[in-house]
PDB file of C-alpha atoms in Angstrom:
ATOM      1  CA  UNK A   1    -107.775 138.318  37.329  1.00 44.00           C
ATOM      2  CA  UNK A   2    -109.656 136.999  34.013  1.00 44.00           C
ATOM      3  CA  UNK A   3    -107.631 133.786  34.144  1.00 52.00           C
ATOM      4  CA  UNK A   4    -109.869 131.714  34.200  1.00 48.00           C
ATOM      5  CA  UNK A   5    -107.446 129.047  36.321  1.00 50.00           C
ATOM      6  CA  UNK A   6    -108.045 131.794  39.238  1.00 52.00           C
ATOM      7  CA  UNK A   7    -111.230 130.561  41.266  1.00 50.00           C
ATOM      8  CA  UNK A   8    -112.355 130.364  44.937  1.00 53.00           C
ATOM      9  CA  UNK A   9    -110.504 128.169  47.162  1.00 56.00           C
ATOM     10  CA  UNK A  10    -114.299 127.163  48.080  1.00 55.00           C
ATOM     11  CA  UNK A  11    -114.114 125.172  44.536  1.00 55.00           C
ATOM     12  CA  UNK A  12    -112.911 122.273  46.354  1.00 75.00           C
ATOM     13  CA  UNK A  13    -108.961 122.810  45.610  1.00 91.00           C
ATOM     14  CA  UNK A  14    -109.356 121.033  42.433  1.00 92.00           C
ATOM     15  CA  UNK A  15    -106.207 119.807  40.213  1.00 95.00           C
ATOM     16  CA  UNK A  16    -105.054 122.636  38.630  1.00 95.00           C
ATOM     17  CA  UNK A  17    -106.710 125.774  40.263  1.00 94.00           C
ATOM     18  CA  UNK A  18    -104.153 128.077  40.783  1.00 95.00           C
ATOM     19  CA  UNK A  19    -103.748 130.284  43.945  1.00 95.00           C
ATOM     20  CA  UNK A  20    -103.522 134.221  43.241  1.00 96.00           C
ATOM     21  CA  UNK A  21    -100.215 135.560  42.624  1.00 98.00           C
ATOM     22  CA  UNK A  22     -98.632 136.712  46.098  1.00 97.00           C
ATOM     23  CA  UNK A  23     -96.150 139.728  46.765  1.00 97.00           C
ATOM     24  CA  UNK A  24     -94.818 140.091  49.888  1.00 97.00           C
ATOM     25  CA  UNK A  25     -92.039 143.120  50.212  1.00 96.00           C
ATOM     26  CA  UNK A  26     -88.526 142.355  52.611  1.00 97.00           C
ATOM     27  CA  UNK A  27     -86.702 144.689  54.069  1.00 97.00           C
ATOM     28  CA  UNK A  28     -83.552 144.736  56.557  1.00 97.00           C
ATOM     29  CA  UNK A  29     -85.940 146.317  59.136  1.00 96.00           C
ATOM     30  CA  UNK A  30     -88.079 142.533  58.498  1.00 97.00           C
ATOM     31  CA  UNK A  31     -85.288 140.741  59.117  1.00 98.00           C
ATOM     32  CA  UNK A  32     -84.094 142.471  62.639  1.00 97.00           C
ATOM     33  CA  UNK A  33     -87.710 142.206  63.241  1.00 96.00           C
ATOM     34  CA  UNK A  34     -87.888 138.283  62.205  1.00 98.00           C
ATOM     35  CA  UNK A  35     -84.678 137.738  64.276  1.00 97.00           C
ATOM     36  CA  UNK A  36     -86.423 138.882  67.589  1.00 97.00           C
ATOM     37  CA  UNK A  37     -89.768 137.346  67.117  1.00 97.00           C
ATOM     38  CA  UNK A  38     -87.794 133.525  66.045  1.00 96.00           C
ATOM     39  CA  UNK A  39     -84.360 134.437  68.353  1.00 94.00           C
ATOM     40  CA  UNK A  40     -82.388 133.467  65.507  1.00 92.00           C
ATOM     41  CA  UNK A  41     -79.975 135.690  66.148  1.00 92.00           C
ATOM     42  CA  UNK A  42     -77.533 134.746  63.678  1.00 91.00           C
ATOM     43  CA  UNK A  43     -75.629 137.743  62.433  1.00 92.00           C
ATOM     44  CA  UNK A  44     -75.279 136.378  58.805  1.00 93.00           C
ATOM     45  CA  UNK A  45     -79.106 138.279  59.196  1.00 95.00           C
ATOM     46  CA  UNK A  46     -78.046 141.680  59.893  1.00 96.00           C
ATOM     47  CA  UNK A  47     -74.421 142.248  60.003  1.00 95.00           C
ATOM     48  CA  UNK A  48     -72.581 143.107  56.265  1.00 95.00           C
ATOM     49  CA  UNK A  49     -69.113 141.878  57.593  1.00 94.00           C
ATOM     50  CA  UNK A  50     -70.481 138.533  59.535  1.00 92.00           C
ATOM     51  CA  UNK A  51     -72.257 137.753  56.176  1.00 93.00           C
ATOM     52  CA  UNK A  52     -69.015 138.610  54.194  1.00 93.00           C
ATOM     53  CA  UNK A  53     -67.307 136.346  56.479  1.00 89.00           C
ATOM     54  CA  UNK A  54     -68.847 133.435  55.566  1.00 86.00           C
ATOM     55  CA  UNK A  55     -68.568 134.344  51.796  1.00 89.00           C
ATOM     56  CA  UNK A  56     -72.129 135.403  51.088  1.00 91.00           C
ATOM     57  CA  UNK A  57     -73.526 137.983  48.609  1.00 94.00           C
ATOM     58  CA  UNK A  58     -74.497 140.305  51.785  1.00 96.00           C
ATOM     59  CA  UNK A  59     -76.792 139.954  54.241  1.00 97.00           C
ATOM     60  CA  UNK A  60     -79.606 137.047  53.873  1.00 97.00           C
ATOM     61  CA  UNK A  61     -83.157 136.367  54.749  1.00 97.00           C
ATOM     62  CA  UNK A  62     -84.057 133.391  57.483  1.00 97.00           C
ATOM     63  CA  UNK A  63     -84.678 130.913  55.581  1.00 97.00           C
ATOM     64  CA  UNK A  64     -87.640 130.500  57.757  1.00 98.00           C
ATOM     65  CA  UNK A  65     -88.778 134.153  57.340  1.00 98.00           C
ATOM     66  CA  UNK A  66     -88.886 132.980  53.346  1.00 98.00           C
ATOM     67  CA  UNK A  67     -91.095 129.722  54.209  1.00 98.00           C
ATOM     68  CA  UNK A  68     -93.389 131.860  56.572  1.00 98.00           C
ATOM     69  CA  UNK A  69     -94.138 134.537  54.361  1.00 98.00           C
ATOM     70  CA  UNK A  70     -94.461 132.664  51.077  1.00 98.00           C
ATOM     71  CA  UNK A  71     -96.794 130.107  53.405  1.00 98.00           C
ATOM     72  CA  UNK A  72     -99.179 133.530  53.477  1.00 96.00           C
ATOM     73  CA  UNK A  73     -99.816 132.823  49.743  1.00 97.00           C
ATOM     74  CA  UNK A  74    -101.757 129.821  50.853  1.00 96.00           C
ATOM     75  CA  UNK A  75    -102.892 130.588  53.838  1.00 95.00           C
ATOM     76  CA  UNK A  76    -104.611 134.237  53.080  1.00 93.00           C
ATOM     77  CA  UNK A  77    -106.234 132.253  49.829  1.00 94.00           C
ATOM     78  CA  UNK A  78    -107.369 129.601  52.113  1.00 93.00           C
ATOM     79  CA  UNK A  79    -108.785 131.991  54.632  1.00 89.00           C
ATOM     80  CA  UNK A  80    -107.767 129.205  57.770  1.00 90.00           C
ATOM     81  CA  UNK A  81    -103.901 128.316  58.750  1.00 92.00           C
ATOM     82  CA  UNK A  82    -105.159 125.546  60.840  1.00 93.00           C
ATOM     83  CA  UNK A  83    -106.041 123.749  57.447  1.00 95.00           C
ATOM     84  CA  UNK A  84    -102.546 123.601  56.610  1.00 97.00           C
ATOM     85  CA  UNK A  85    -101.550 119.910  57.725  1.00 97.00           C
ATOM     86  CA  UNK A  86     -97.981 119.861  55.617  1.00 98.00           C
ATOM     87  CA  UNK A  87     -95.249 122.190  54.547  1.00 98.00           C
ATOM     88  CA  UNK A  88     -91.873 121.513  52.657  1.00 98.00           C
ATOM     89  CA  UNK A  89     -89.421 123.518  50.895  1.00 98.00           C
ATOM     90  CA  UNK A  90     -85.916 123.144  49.797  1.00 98.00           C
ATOM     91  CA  UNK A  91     -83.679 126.202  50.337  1.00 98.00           C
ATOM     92  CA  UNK A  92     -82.145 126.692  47.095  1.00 98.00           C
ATOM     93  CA  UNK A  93     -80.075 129.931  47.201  1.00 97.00           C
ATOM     94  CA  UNK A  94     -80.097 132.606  49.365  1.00 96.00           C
ATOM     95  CA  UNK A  95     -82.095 135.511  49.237  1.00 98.00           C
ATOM     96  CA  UNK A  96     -80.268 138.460  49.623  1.00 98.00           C
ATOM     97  CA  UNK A  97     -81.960 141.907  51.073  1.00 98.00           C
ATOM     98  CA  UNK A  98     -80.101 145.070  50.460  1.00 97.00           C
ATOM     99  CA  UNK A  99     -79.675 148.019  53.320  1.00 96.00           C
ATOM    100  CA  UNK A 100     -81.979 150.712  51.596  1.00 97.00           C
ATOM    101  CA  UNK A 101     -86.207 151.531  51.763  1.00 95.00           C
ATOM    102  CA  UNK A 102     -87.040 149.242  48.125  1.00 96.00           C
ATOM    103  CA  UNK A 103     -85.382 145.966  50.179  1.00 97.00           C
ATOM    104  CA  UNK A 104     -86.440 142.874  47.258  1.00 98.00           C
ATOM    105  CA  UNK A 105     -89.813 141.126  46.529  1.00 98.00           C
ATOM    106  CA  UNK A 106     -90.987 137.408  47.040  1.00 98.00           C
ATOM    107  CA  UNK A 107     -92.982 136.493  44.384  1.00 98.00           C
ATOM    108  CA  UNK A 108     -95.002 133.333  45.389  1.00 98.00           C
ATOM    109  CA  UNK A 109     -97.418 131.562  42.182  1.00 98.00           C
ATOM    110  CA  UNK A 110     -98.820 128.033  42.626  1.00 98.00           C
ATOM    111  CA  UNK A 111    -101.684 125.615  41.994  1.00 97.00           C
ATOM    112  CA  UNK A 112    -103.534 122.407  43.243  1.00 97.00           C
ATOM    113  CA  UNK A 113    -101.192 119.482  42.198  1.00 97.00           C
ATOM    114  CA  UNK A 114    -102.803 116.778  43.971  1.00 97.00           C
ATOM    115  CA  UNK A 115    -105.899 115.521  45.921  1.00 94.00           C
ATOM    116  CA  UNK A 116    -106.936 112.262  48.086  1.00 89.00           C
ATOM    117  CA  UNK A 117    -110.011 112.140  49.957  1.00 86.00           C
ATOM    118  CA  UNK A 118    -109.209 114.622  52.402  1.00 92.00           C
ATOM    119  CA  UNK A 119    -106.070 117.141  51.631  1.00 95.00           C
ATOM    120  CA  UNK A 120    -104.841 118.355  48.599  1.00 96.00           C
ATOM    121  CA  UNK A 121    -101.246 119.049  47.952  1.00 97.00           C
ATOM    122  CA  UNK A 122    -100.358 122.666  46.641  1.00 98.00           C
ATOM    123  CA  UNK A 123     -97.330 123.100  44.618  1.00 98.00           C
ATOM    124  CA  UNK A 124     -96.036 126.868  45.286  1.00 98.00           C
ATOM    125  CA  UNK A 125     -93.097 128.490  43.305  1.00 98.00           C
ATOM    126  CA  UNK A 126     -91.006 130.925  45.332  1.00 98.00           C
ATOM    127  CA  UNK A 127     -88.935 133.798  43.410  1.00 98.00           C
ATOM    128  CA  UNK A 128     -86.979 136.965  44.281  1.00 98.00           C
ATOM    129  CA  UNK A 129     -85.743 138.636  41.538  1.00 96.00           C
ATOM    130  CA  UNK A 130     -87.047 135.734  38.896  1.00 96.00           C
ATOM    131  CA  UNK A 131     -84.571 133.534  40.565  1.00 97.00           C
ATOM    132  CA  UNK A 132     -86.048 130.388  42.419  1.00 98.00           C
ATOM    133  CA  UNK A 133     -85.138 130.891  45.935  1.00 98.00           C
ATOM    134  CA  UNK A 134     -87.492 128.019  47.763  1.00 98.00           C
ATOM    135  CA  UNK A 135     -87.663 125.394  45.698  1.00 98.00           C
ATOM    136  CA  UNK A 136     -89.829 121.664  45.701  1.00 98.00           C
ATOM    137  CA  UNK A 137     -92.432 123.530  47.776  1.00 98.00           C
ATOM    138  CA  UNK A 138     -95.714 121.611  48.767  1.00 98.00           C
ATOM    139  CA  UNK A 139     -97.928 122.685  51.128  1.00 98.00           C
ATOM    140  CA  UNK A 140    -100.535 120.020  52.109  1.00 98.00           C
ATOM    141  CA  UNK A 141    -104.165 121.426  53.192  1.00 97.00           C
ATOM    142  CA  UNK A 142    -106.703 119.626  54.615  1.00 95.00           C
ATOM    143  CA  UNK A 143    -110.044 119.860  52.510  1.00 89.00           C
TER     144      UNK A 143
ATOM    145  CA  UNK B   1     -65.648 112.221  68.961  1.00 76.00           C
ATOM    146  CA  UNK B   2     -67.923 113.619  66.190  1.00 89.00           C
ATOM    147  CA  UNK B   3     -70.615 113.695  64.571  1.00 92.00           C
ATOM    148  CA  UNK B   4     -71.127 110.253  62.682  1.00 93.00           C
ATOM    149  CA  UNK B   5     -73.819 107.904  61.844  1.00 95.00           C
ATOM    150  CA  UNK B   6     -73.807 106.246  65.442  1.00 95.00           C
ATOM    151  CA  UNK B   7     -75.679 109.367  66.642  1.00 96.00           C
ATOM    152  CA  UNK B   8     -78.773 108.101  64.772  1.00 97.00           C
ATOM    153  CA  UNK B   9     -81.451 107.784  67.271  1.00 97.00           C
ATOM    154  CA  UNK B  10     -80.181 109.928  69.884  1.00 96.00           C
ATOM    155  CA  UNK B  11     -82.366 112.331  71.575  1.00 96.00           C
ATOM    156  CA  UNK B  12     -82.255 115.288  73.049  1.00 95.00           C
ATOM    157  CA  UNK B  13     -85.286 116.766  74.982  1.00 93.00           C
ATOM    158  CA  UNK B  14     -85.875 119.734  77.095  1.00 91.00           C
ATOM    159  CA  UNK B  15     -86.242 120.084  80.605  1.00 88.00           C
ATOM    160  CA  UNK B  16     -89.173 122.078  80.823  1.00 90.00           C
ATOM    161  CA  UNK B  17     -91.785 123.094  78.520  1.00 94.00           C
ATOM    162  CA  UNK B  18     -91.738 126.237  76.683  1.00 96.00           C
ATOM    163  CA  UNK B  19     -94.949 128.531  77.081  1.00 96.00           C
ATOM    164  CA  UNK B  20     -96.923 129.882  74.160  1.00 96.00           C
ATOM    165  CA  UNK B  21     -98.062 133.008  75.125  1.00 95.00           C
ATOM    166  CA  UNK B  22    -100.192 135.422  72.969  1.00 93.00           C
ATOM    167  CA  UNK B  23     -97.572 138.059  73.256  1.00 92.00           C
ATOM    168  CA  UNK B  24     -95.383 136.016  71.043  1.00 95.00           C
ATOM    169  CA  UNK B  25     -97.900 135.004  68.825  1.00 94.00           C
ATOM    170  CA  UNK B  26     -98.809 138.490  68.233  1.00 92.00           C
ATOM    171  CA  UNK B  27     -94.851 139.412  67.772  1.00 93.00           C
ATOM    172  CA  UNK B  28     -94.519 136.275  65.692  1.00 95.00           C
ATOM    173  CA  UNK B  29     -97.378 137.088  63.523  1.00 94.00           C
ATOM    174  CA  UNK B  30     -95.920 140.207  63.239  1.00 92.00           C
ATOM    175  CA  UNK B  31     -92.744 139.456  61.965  1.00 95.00           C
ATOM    176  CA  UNK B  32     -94.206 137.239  58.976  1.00 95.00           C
ATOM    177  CA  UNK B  33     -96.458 140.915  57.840  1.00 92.00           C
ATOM    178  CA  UNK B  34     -99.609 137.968  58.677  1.00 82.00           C
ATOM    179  CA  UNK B  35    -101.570 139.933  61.388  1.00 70.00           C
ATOM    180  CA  UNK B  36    -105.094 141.379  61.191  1.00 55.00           C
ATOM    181  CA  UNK B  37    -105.444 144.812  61.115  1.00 55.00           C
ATOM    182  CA  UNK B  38    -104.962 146.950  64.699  1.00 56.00           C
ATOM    183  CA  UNK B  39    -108.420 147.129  64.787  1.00 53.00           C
ATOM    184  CA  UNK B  40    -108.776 143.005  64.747  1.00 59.00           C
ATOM    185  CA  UNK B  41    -109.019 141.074  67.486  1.00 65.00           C
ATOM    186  CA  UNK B  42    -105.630 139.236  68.483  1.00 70.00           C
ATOM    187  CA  UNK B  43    -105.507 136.389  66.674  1.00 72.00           C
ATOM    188  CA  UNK B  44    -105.529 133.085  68.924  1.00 78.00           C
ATOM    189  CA  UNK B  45    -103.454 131.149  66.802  1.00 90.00           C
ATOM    190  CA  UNK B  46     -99.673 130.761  66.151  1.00 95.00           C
ATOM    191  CA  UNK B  47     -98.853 130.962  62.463  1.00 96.00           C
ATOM    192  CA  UNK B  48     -97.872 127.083  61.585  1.00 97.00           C
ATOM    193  CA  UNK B  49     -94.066 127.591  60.914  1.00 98.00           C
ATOM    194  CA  UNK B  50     -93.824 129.210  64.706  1.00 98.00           C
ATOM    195  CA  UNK B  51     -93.296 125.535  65.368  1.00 98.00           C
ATOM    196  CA  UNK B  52     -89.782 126.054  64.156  1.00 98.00           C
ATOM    197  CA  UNK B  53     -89.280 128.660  66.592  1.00 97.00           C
ATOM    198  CA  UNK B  54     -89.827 125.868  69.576  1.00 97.00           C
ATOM    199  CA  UNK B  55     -88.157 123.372  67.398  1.00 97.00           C
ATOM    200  CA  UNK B  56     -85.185 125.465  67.595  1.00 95.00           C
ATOM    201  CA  UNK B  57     -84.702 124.936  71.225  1.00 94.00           C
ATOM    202  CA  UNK B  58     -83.885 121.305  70.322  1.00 95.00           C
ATOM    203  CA  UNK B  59     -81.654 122.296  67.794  1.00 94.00           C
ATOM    204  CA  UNK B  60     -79.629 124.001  70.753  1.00 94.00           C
ATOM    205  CA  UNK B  61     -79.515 121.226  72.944  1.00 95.00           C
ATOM    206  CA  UNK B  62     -78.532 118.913  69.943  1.00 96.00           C
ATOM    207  CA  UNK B  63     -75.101 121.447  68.979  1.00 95.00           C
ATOM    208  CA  UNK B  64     -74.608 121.670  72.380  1.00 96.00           C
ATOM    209  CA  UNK B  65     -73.521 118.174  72.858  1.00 95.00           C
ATOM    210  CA  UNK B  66     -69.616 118.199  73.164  1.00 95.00           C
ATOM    211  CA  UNK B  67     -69.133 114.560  71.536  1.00 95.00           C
ATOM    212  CA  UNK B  68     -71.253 115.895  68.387  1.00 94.00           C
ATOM    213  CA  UNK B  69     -68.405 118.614  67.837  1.00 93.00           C
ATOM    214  CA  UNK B  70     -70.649 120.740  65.178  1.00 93.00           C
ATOM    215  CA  UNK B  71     -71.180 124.181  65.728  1.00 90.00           C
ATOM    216  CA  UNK B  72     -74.155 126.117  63.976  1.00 86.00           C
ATOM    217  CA  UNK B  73     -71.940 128.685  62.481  1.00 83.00           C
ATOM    218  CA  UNK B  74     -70.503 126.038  59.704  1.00 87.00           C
ATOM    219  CA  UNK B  75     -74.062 124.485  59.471  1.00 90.00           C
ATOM    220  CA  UNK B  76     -76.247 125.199  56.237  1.00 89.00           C
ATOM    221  CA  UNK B  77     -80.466 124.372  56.370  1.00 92.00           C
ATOM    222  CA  UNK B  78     -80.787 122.980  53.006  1.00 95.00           C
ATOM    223  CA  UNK B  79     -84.272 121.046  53.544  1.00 98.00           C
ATOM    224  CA  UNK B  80     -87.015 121.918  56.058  1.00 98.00           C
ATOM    225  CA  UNK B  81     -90.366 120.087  56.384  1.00 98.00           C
ATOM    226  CA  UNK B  82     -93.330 119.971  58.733  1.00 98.00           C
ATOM    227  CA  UNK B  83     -96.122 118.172  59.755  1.00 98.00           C
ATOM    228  CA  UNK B  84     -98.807 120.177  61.625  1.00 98.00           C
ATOM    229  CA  UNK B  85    -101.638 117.867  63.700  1.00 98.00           C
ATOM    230  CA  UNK B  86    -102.809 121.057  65.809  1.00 97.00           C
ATOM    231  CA  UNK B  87    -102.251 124.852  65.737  1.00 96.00           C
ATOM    232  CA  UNK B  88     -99.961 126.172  68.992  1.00 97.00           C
ATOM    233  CA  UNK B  89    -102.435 128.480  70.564  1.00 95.00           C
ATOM    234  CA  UNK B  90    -101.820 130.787  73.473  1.00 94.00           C
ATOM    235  CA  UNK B  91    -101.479 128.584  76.932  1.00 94.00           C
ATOM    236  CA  UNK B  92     -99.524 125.639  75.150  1.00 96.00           C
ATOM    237  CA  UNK B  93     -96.860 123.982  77.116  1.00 96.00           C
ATOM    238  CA  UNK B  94     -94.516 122.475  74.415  1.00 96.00           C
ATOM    239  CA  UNK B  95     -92.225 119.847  75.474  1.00 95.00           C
ATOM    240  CA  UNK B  96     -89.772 120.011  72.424  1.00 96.00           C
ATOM    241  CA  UNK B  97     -87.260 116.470  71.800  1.00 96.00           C
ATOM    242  CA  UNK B  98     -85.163 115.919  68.888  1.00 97.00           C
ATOM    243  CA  UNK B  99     -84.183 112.508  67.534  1.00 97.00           C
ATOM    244  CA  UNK B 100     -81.112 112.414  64.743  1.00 98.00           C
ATOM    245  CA  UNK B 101     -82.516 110.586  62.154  1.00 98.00           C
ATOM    246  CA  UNK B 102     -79.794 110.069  59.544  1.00 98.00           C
ATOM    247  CA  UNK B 103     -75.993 111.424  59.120  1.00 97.00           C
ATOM    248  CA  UNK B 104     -74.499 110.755  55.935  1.00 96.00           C
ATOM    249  CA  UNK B 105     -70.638 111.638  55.425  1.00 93.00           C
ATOM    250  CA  UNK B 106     -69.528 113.145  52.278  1.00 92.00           C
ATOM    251  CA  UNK B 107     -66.024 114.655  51.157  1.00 89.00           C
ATOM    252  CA  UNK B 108     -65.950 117.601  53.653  1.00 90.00           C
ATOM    253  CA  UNK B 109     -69.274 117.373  55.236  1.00 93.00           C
ATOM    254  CA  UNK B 110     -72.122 115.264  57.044  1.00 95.00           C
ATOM    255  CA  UNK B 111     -75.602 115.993  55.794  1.00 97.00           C
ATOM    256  CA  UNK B 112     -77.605 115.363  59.188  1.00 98.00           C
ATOM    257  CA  UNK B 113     -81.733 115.078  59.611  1.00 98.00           C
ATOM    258  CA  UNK B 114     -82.891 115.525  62.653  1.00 98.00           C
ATOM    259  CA  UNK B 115     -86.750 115.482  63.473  1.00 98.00           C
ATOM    260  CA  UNK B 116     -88.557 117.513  66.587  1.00 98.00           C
ATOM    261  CA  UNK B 117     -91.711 116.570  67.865  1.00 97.00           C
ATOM    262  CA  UNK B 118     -93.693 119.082  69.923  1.00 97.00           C
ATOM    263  CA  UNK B 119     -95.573 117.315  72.715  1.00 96.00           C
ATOM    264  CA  UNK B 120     -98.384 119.781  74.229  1.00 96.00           C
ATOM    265  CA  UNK B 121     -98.205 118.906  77.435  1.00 94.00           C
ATOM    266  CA  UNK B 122    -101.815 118.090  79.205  1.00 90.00           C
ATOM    267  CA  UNK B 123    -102.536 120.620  81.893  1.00 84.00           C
ATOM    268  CA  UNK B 124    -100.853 119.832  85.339  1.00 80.00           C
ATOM    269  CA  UNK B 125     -98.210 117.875  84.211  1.00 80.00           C
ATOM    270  CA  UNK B 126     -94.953 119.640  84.920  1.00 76.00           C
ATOM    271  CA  UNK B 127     -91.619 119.320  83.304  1.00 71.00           C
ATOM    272  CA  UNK B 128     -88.745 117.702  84.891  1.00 68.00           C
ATOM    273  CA  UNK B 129     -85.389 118.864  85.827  1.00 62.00           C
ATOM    274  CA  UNK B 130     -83.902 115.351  84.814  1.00 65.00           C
ATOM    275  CA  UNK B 131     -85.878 114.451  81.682  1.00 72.00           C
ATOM    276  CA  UNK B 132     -85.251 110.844  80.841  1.00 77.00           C
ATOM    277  CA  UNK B 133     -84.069 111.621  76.763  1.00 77.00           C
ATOM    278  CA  UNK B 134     -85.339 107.940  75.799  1.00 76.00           C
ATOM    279  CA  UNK B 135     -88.703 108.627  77.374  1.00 79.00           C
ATOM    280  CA  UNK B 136     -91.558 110.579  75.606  1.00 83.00           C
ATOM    281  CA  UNK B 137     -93.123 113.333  77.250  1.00 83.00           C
ATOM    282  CA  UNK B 138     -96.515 113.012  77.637  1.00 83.00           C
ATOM    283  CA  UNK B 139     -99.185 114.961  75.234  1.00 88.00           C
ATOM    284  CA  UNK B 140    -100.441 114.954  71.913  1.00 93.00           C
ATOM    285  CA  UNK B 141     -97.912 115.850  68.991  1.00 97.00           C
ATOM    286  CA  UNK B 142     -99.201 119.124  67.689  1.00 98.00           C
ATOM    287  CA  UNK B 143     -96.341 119.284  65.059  1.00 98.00           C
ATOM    288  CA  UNK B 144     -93.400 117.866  63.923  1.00 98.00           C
ATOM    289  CA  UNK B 145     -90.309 119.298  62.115  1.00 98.00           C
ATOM    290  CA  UNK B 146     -87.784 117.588  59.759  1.00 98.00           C
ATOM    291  CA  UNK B 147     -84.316 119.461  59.031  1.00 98.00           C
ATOM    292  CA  UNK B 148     -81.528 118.358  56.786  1.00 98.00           C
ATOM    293  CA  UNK B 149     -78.550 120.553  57.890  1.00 96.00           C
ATOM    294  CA  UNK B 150     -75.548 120.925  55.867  1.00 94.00           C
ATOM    295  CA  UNK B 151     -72.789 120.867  58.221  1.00 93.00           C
ATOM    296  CA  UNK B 152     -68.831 121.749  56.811  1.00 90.00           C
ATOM    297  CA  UNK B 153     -66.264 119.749  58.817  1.00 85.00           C
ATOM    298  CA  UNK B 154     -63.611 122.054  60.584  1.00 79.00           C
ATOM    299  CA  UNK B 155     -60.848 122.732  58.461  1.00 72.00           C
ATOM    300  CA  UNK B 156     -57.168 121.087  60.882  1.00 62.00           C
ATOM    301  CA  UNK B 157     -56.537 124.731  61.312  1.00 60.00           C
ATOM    302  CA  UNK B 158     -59.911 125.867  62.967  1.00 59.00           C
ATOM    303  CA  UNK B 159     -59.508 122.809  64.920  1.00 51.00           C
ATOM    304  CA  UNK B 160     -56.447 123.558  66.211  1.00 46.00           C
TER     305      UNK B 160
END
C-alpha cells in the first residue's frame, strides 16, 4: 500500500489513480453455483467430457462469472454499484478452473483513464495465471 | 433460411415480464462472492451484470427462431457490453426485447450483435400474451446489453 498511485476513490477518480489490486479465488463449486444463480446451464461449465467435446482445455468459467467478479474490483473500491453507468470487456481466452480445493485466481489491477464532467472511465486488467483473460475492459462510473 | 444480414433489425421480445425478486438477488449476489456479511442486511440491489441474466431470456427467443438456424452450442461470446441507467431492485418487472444489430459473414462463420433493452415495466401494466415484436414495451430502460456472438456455421455433415 505505499504506492503512492493508491488513494481514496473520494479523490475525485482522477487520471491515473489506480484502484487496489483485487483477488478473487474460482473454484468448480463457483461455477455450479454461478450456473444456478444465471441458468446458464451450459455443460462446457461443469462437465470434463462436454468441454472436451468442443475442444477446450477443460472445463471454463462463464464468461459472465469473469466480468461479474472482476466488476467487484471497482465496485468494492467505489463503495456504490449503482455508480457504475458502463461496462465492457472482450473475452480473450478462456479461463480454465481445475476440479480440486486451490481452483485458479483472477487477478484484477486498473486505474482512472479518463474523465468528462460527470463519469470517469476505468481501465481494469483481468489475469488468471498472468495470462490476460478479459481484455479492453472499461468500466464507466458516474462521479 | 439462415442467419444473414437481412435479420438486422429484427426483434424478439418476451411475452411477459420477468420478476426481480430479492431471493435471486441474494442467490445472484451470491454467486459473484459480492454479498455482505450474514449478519448484513439483504442487499436491495441486483449486482449490475444480473442484467445479463434477464438479457439472456432474449437470447433464447432469438436461437429459437427456426429461419435463424443457429444453435448456442456452436456460438462463442467474444464481446459483451452494457449500459446501466438504473439498478434492478427487488419488485422489477423487466420486459426484455432483443434487436439484431449487425451480422457480418466471414469464411465459416457470422459474427452477430445483438442488443437487449430491459424495459421496467410501470406498475399495473401487464404483459401480453401476443406482444407486438415492433412495438416497445412501455417503461424506462434500466439497462441495456450489447453481445457480439461468434457463431461457427454447421459443418454439411451436422446438417445432414
Amino acid at each position: 500500500m505505499s504506492d503512492p498511485r493508491l488513494m481514496s476513490p473520494d479523490a475525485d477518480l482522477a487520471v491515473g489513480v489506480a484502484l487496489p489490486e483485487f483477488h478473487a479465488r474460482l473454484t468448480r463449486s463457483d461455477l455450479v453455483r454461478y450456473a444456478g444463480a444465471s441458468t446458464d446451464f451450459n455443460p462446457i461449465h461443469y462437465s470434463d467430457h462436454a468441454a472436451a467435446a468442443l475442444g477446450l482445455p477443460g472445463v471454463i468459467a462463464h464468461g459472465l462469472l469473469t466480468m461479474g467478479v472482476a466488476l467487484r474490483a471497482v465496485t468494492e473500491w467505489i463503495g456504490d454499484p449503482q455508480r457504475v453507468r458502463g461496462y465492457s470487456a472482450h473475452f480473450a481466452r478462456p479461463v480454465v478452473v481445475p476440479d480440486d480445493d486451490a481452483g485458479v485466481t483472477l487477478v484484477v489491477t486498473g486505474s482512472v483513464a479518463s474523465q468528462t464532467d460527470d463519469t470517469a472511465l476505468i481501465d481494469l486488467n483481468v489475469t488468471c495465471d498472468e495470462v490476460a483473460v478479459l481484455t479492453r475492459v472499461v468500466v464507466e462510473v458516474a462521479r | 433460411m439462415s442467419i444473414s444480414s437481412s435479420f438486422v433489425g429484427r426483434r424478439y421480445r418476451l411475452a411477459y415480464p420477468y420478476e426481480v425478486s430479492q431471493a435471486k438477488i441474494t442467490e445472484f449476489s451470491r454467486a459473484l462472492g459480492c454479498l455482505p456479511g450474514e449478519e448484513n442486511e439483504p442487499n436491495p440491489i441486483a449486482p449490475p451484470t444480473m442484467a445479463a441474466v434477464i438479457a439472456a431470456q432474449a437470447w433464447e427467443l432469438f436461437f429459437a427462431d427456426a429461419e435463424a438456424d443457429i444453435a448456442l452450442s456452436r456460438t462463442i461470446h467474444g464481446d459483451q457490453r452494457f449500459e446501466f441507467n438504473a439498478p434492478l431492485q427487488a419488485g422489477d418487472r423487466i420486459l426484455a426485447v432483443l434487436e439484431v444489430e449487425a451480422v457480418r459473414a466471414r469464411t465459416a462463420m457470422e459474427i452477430i450483435t445483438v442488443r437487449v433493452d430491459l424495459h421496467r415495466l410501470p406498475a399495473g401494466v401487464a404483459g401480453t400474451a401476443a406482444p407486438d415484436d415492433a412495438v416497445d414495451p412501455p417503461g424506462a430502460i434500466v439497462a441495456r446489453s450489447w453481445s457480439t456472438l461468434v457463431h461457427r456455421r454447421p459443418s454439411t455433415e451436422e446438417a445432414a
